[in-house]
Tab-separated table of C-alpha atoms in Angstrom:
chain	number	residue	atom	x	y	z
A	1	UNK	CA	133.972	99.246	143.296
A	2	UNK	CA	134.763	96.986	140.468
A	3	UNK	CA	133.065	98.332	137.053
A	4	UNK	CA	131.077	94.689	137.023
A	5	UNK	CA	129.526	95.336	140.577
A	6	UNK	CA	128.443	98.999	139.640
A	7	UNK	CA	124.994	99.358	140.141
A	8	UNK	CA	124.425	96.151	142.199
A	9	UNK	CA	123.203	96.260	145.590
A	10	UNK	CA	126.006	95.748	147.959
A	11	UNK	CA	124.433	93.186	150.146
A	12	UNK	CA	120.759	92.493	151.295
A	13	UNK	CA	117.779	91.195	149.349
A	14	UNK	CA	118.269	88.121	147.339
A	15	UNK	CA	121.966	88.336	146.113
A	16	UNK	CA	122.595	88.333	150.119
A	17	UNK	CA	120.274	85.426	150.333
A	18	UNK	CA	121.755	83.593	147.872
A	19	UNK	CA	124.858	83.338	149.144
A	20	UNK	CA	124.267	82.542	152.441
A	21	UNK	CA	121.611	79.614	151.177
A	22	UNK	CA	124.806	78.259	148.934
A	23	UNK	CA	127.085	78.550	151.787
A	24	UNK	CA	125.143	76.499	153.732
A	25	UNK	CA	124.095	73.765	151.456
A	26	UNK	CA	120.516	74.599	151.345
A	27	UNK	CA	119.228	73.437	147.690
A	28	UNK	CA	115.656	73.990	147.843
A	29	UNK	CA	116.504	77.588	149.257
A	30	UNK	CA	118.620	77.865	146.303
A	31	UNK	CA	116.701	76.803	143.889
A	32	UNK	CA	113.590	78.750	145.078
A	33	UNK	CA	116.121	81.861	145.182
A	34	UNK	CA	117.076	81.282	141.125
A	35	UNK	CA	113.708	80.900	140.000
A	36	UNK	CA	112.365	83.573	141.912
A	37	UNK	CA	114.833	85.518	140.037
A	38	UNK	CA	118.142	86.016	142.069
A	39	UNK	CA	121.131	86.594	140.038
A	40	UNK	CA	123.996	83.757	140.378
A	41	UNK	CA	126.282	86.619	139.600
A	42	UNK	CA	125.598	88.598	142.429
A	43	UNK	CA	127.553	89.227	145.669
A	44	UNK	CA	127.177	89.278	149.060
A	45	UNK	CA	128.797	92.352	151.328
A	46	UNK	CA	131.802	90.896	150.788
A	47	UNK	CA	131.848	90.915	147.005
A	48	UNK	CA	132.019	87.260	146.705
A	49	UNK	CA	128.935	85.292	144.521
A	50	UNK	CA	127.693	82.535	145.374
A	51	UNK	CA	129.651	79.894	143.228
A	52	UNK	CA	132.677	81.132	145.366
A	53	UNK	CA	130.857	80.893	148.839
A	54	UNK	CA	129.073	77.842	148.421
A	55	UNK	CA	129.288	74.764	150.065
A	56	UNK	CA	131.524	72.439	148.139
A	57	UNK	CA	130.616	69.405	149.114
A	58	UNK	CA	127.151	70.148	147.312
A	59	UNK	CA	127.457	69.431	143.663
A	60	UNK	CA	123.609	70.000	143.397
A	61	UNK	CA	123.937	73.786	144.710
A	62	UNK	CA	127.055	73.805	141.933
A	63	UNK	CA	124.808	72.360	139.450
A	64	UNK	CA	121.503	74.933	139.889
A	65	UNK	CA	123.681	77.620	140.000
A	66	UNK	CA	125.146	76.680	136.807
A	67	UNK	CA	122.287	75.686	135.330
A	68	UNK	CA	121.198	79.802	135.883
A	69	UNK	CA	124.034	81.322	134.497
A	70	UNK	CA	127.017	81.485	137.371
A	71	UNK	CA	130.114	81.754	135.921
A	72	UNK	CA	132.396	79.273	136.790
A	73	UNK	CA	135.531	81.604	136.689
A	74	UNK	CA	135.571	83.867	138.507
A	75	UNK	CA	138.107	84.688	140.675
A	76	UNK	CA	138.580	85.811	144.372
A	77	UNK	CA	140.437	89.194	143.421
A	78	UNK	CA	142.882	88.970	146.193
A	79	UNK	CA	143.967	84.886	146.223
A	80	UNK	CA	143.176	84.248	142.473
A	81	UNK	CA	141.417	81.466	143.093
A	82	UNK	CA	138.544	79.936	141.687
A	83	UNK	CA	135.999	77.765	142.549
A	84	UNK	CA	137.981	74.531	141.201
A	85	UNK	CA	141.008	75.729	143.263
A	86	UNK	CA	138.628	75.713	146.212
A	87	UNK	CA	136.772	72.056	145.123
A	88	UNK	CA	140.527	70.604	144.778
A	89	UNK	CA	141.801	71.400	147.887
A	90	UNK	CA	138.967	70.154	149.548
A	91	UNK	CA	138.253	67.143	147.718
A	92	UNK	CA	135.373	67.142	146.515
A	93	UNK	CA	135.264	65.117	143.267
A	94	UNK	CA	131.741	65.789	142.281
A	95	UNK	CA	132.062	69.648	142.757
A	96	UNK	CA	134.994	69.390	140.434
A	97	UNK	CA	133.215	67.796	138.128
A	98	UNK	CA	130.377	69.413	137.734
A	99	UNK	CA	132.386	72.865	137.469
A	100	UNK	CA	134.673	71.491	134.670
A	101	UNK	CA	131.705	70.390	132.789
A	102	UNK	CA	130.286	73.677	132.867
A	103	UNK	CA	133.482	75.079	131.920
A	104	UNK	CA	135.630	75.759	134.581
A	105	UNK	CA	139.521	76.127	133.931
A	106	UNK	CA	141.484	73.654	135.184
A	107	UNK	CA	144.679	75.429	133.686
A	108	UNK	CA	144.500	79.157	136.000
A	109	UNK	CA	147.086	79.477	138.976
A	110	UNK	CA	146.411	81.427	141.732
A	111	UNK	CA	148.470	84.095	143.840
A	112	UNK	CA	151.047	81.429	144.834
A	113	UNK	CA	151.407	80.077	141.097
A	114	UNK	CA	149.214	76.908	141.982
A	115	UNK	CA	147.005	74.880	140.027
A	116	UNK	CA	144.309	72.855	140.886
A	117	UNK	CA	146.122	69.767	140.844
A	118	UNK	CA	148.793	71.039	142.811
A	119	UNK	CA	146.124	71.762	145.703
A	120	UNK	CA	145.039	68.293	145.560
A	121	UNK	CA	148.445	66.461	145.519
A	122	UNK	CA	149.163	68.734	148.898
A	123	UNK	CA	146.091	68.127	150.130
A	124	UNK	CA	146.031	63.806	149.305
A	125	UNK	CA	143.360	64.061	147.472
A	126	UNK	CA	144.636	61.250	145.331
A	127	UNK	CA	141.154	60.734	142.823
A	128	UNK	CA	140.929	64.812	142.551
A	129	UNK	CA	144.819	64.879	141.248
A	130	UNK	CA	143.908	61.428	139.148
A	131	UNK	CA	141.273	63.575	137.392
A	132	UNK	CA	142.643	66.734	137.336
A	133	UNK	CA	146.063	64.678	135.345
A	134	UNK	CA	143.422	63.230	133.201
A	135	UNK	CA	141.465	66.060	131.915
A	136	UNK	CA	144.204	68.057	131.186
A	137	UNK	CA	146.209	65.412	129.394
A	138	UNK	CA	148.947	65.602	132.212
């Protein structure tokens, strides 16, 4: 168990619940979840939070879980990648956004040595790469 997980639950209750609500989409659900008190640092039984799980194509969910305190680097331990590696390849502009606003790294590689804007340029994601060149000064 990785020394930040010790003493978490390893699934269940509302870490569990978060997850699956930001996987899905569901803001209200999230939003209820966070001010009910769920921790947007938890994980799910498969160690992932729910910044990492969530559905990219919902800024909002991005934004509330933000907003509570997720951190917006952290990294799948096997892949290295982060949630802007994930909102790159996909495409999703807003996501992107709203993640480098809140801090997010746009510099990080991940397992295969690739940054964000590499994902996007393989992907076609022509306005993610535009960005990405942008806010790095590339």
């Amino acid at each position: 168990m990785r020394e930040e997980n010790k003493g978490m639950p390893s699934g269940g209750g509302s870490d569990e619940g978060l997850t699956s609500a930001a996987a899905r989409g569901l803001v209200e659900k999230v939003r209820q979840l966070l001010e009910a008190g769920a921790d947007p640092n938890g994980v799910n039984r498969f160690g992932r939070r729910a910044i990492q799980v969530m559905m990219m194509g919902s800024a909002r969910v991005a934004e509330l879980l933000l907003l509570h305190g997720a951190e917006p680097n952290c990294a799948d331990p096997a892949t290295l990648t982060r949630p802007v590696h994930d909102a790159a390849r996909e495409g999703f502009l807003d996501t992107l956004v709203v993640l480098h606003r809140a801090g997010a790294r746009l510099d990080v590689r991940d397992a295969w040595g690739r940054l964000p804007v590499d994902l996007a340029e393989e992907r076609g994601h022509r306005d993610v790469a535009e960005y990405l060149r942008a806010a790095t000064g590339d």
